[in-house]
Coordinates of C-alpha atoms and ligand atoms in Angstrom, one line a residue:
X1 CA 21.5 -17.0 46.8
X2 CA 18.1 -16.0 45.1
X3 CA 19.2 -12.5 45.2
X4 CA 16.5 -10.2 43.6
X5 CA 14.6 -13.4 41.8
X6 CA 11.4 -10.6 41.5
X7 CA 13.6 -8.5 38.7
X8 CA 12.5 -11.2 36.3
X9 CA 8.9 -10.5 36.9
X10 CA 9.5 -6.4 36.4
X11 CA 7.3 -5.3 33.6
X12 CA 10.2 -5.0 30.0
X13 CA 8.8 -2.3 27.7
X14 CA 10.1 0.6 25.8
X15 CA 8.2 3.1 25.8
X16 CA 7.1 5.6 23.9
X17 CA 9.2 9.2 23.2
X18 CA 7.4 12.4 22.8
X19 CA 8.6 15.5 21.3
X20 CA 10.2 17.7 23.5
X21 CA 8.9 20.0 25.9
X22 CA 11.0 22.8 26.4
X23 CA 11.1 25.0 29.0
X24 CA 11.7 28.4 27.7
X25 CA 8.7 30.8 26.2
X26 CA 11.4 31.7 23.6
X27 CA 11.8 28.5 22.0
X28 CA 9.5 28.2 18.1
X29 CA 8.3 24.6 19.3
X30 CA 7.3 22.9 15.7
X31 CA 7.9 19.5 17.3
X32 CA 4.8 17.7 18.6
X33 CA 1.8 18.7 16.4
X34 CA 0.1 20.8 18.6
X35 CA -1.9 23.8 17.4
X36 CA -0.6 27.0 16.3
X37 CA -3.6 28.7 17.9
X38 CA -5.6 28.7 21.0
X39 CA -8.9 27.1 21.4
X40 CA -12.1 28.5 21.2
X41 CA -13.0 31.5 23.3
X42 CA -15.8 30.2 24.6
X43 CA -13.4 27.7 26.2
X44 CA -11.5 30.4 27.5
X45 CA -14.6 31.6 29.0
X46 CA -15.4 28.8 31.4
X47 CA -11.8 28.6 32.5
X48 CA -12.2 32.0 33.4
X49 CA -15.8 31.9 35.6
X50 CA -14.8 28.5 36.6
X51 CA -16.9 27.7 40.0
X52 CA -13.8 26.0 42.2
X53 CA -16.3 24.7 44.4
X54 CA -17.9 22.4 41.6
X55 CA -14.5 20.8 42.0
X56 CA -15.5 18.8 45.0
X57 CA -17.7 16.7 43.5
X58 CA -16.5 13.6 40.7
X59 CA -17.5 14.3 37.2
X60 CA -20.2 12.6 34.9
X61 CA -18.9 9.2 35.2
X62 CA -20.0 8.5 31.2
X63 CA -19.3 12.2 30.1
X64 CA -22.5 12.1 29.2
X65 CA -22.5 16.1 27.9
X66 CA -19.2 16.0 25.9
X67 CA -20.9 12.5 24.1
X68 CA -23.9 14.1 23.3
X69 CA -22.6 17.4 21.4
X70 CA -20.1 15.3 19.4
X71 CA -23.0 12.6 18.4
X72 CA -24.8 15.7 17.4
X73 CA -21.8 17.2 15.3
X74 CA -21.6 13.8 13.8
X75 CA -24.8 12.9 13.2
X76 CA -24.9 9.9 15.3
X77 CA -25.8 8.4 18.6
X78 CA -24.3 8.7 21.7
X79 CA -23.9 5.4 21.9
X80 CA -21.7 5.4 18.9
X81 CA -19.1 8.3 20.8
X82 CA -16.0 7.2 23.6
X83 CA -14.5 9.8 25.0
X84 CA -11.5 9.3 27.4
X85 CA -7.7 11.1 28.4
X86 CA -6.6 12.1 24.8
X87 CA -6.6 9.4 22.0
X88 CA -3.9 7.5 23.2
X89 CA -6.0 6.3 26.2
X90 CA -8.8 5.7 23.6
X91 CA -6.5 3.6 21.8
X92 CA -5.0 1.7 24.6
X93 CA -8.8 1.0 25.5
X94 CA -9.7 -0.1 21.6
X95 CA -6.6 -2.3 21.9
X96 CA -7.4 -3.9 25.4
X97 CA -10.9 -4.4 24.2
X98 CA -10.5 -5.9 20.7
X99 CA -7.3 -7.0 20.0
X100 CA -7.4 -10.6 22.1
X101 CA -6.7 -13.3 19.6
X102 CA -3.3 -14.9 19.0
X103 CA -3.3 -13.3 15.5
X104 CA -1.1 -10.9 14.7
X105 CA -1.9 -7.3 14.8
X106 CA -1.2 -5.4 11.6
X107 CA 0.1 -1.6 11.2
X108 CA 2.6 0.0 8.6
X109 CA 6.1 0.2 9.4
X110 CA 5.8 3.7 9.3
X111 CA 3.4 5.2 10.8
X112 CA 2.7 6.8 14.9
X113 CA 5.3 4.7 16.8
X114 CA 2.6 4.2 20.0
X115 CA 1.1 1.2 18.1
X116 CA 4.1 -1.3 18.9
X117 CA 4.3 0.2 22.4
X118 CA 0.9 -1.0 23.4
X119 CA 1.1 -4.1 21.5
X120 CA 4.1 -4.8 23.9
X121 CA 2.7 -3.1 27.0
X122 CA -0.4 -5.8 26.5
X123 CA 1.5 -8.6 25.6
X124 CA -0.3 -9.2 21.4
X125 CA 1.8 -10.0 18.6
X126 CA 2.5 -7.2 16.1
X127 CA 3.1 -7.5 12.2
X128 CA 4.3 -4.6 10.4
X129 CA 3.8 -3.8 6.8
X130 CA 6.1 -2.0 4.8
X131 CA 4.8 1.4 3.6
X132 CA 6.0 1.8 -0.6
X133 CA 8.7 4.0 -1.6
X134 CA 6.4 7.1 -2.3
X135 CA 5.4 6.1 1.8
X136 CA 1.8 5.9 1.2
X137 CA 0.1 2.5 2.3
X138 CA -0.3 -0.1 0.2
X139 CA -4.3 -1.4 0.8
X140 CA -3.8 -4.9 -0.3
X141 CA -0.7 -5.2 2.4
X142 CA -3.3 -4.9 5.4
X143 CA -5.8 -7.7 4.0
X144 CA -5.7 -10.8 5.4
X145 CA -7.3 -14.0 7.4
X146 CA -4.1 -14.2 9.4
X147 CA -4.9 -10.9 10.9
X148 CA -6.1 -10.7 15.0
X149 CA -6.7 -7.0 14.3
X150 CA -5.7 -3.8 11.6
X151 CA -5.3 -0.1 12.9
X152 CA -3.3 2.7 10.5
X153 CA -3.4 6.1 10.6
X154 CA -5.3 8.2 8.5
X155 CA -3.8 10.9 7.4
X156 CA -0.8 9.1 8.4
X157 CA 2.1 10.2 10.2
X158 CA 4.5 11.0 10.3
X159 CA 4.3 10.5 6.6
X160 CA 1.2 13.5 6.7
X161 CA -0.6 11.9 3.6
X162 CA -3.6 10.3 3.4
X163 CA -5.7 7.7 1.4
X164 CA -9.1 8.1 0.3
X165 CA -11.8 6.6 1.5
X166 CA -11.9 3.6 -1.3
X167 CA -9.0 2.5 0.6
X168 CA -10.5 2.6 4.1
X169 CA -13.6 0.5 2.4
X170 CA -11.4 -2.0 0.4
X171 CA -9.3 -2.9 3.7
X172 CA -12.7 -3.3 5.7
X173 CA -14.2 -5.6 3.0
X174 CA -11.0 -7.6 3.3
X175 CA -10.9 -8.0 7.5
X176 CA -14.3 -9.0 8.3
X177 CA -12.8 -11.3 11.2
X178 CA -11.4 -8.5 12.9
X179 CA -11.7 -4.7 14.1
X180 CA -10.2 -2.5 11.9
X181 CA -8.8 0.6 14.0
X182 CA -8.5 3.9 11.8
X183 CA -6.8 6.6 13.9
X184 CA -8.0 9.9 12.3
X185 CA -6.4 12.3 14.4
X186 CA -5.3 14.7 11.5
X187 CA -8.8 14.0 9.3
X188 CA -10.0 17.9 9.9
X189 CA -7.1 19.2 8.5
X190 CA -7.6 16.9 5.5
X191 CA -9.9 16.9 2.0
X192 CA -13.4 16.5 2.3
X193 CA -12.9 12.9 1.0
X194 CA -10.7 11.4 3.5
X195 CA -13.5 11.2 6.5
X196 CA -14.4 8.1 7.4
X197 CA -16.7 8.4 9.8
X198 CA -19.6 7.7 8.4
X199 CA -18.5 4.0 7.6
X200 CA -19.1 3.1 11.0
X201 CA -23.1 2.8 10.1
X202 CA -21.7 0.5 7.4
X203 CA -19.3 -1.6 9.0
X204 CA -19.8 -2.8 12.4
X205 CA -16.0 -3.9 13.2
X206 CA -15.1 -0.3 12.0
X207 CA -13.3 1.8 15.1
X208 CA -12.8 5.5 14.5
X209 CA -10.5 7.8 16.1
X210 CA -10.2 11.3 16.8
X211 CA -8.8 13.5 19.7
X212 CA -9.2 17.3 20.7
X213 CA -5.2 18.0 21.3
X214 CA -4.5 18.7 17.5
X215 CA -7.2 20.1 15.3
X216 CA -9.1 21.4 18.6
X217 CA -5.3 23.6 20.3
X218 CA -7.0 21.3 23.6
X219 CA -3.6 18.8 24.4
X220 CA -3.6 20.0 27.4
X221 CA -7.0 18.7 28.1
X222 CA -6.1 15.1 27.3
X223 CA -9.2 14.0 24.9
X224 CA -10.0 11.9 23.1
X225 CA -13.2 10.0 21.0
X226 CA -13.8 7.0 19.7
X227 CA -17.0 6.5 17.2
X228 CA -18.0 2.9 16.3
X229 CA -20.8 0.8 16.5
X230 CA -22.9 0.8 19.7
X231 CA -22.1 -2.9 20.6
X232 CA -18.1 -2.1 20.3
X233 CA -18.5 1.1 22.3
X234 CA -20.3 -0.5 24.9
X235 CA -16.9 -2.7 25.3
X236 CA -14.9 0.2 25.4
X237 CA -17.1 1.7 28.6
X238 CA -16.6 -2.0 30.0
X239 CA -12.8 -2.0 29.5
X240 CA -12.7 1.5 31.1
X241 CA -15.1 1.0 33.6
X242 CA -12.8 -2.1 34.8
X243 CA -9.9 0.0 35.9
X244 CA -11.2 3.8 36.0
X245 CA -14.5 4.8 36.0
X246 CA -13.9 8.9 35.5
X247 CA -11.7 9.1 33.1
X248 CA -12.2 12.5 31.9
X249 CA -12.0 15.0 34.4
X250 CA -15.4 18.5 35.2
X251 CA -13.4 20.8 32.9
X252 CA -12.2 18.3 30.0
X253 CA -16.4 18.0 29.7
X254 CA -16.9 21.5 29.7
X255 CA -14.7 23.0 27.8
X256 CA -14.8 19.9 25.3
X257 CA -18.5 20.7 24.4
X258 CA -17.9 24.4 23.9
X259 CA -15.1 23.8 21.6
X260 CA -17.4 21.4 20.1
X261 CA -19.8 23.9 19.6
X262 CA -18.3 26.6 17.9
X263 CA -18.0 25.1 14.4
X264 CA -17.4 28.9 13.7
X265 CA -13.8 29.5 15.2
X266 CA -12.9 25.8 14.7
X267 CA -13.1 26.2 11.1
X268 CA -11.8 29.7 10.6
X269 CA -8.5 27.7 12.5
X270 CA -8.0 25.0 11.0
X271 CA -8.9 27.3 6.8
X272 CA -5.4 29.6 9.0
X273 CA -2.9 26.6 9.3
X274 CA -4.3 24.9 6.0
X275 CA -2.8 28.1 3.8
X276 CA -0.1 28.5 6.2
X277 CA 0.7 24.9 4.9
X278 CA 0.2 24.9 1.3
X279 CA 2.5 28.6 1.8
X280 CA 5.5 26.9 3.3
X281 CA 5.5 23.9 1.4
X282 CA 6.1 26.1 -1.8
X283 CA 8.4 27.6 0.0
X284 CA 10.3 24.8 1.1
X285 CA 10.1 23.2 -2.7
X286 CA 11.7 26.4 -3.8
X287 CA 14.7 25.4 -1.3
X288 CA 15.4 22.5 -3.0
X289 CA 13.2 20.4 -0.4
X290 CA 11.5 17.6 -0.9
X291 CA 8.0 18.1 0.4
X292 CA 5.1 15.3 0.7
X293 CA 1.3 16.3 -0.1
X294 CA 0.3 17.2 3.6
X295 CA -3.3 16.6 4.6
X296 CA -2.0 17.1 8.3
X297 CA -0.5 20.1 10.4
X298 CA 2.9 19.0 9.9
X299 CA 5.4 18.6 6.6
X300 CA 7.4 15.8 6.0
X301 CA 10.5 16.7 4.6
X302 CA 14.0 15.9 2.8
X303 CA 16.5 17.7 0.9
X304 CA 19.4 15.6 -1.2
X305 CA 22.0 17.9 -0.5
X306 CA 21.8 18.6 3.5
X307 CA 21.6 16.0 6.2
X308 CA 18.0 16.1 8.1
X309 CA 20.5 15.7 11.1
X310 CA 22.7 18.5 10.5
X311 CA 19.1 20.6 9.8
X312 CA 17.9 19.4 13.3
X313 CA 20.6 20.4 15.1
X314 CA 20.9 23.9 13.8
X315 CA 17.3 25.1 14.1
X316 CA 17.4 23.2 17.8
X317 CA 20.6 24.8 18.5
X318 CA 18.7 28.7 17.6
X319 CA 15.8 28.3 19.1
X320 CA 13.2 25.9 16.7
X321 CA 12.5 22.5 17.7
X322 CA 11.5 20.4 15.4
X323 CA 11.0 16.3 14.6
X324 CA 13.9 14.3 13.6
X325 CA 13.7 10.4 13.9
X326 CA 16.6 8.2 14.2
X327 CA 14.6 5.2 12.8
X328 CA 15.1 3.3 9.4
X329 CA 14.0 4.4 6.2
X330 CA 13.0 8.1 8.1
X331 CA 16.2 9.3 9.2
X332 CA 16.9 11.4 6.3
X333 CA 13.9 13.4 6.8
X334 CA 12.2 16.0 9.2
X335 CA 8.7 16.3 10.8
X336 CA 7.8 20.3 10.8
X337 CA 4.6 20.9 12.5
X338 CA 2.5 24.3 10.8
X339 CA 3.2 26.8 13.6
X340 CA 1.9 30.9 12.7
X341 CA 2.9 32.5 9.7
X342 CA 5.2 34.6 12.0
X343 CA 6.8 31.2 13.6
X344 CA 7.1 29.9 9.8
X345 CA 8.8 32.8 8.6
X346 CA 11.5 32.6 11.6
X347 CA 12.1 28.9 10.6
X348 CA 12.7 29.2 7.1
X349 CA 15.1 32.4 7.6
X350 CA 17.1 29.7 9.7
X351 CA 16.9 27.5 7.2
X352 CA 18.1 30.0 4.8
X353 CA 20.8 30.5 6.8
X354 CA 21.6 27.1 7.8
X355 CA 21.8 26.7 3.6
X356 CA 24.3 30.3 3.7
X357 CA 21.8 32.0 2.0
Ligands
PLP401 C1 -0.9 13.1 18.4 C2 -1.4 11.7 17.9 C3 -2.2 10.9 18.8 C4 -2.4 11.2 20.2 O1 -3.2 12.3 20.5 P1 -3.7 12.5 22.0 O2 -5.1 12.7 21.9 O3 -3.0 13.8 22.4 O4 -3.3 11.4 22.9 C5 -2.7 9.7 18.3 N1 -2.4 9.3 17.0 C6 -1.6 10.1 16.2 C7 -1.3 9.6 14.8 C8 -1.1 11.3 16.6 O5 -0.3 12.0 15.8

């Protein structure tokens, strides 16, 4: 009998695993990046006065507004600025778009795991390079004729360093072919030197990424932006506009431009979690940790006498969540995201305790 032929024609994916989202208020939740802080209060302020009855009617179809204020931030065009449903949607839209050849696209073994989902959600061949033992990537690994497309991480994670921008232009010079995707979701919590953007006047296959759910304390919002040439952002809006033409929702726009425009509380945020940081990584040195030079909002850690495991389990098991990945080369190490000083202290008391000290 041709008993269930149509399982063979199900779609066969693996998709990607988030952090945890727990359920109690109680729980210290250092596990998925977010922001230690809330957004701006002039967001805030039009959640508050928010006109329900606005909600009838669809939103800018090109989020027009939101475009606008960041071109202006940026110094660009708004035909240079995509904004969709966080940057995960913007790079499932960059990859749909650009990546179409047969050629192989190439990302570092580690780096943020959704890049071989949507390679094998979309059906392109994926090439991974290996990251070097210190885990930053090496340029020269990502050159290439061979290659139907590049896109890293920049900073990098879960690794939380960064290269400089020499490396962004030497990997460009070297994939003239193809687009070259760099996903700087962690860029505003990094050195002056590691922003990119302004390549994309340079480099017209050059794809930048950024979203609101990190630097911005917006995940909830679901945005994200894409800056790149005019031409490849009008293929983006096509892509987009071929399966849903209002991506980002009346109070994504509204509340995405006000956080855009208070450089003011946006910086005094990000100057908080950037000492917090440098803080806790001394702190966690002084443990006997191994600590990598963070440019992100997160630590990646080791220590040679405990098991990241063990570490997991007991902070999970009183009340702190955070990263541990079962993968090779990674699973004797931990992903701490910079939560408030107070939330820091808790977590390296348990620490101190886990150690009996
Ligand atoms: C968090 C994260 C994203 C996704 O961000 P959203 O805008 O919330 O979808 C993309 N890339 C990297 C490297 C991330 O860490």
């Amino acid at each position: 009998m041709s008993e269930q032929l149509w399982r063979k024609n199900l779609i066969n994916i693996t998709p990607y695993v988030a952090g945890e989202q727990p359920k109690s208020d109680k729980i210290i939740k250092l596990n998925a990046n977010e922001n230690a802080y809330p957004p701006s209060p002039r967001v805030r302020e039009i959640l508050e006065g928010y006109r329900c009855e606005d909600m009838r009617r669809y939103p800018s179809a090109d989020a027009g507004p939101l475009r606008e204020a960041l071109a202006k931030r940026a110094g660009l065009s708004i035909d240079n600025v995509f904004v969709s449903n966080g940057s995960d949607d913007v790079l499932a839209t960059a990859f749909r778009a650009f990546f179409n050849s047969d050629k192989p696209i190439v990302y570092p073994d580690i780096t943020y795991s959704f890049y071989p989902v949507w390679c094998d959600l979309l059906k392109i061949p994926g090439r991974t390079v290996p990251v070097g033992e210190d885990f930053h990537i090496d340029a020269q690994s990502l050159y290439g004729e061979g290659n139907g497309g590049v896109v890293f991480a920049n900073p990098n994670a879960p690794t939380s360093l960064a290269e400089n921008r020499e490396f962004v232009r030497n990997v460009l010079e070297h994939n003239r072919d193809c687009i070259v995707i760099v996903d700087q979701t962690y860029v505003d919590f990094a050195d002056k030197g590691i922003d990119c953007l302004d390549l994309i006047k340079e480099y017209d296959n050059l794809v930048v990424t950024h979203t609101f759910s990190k630097s911005r304390s917006m995940a909830g919002m679901r945005l994200g932006v894409a800056y790149a040439s005019s031409e490849l952002i009008g293929y983006m809006m096509a892509v987009k506009d071929s399966y849903n033409s209002y991506p980002v929702n009346r109070l994504s726009i509204e509340t995405g431009v006000a956080s855009v425009q208070d450089e003011e509380y946006f910086q005094s945020t990000l100057k908080k979690i950037i000492s917090t940081r440098e803080k806790v990584s001394g702190q966690l040195r002084e443990l006997g940790f191994e600590v990598l030079d963070s440019q992100t909002n997160f630590l990646f850690v080791t220590h040679p006498k405990y098991s990241a495991k063990d570490i997991f389990e007991y902070l999970r098991d009183n009340g702190i969540y955070i990263r541990y990945f079962n993968k090779p080369r990674i699973d004797d190490r931990l992903r701490i995201t910079i939560g408030t000083d107070d939330e820091m202290a808790q977590m390296i008391s348990q620490i101190k305790a886990f150690m009996g000290k």
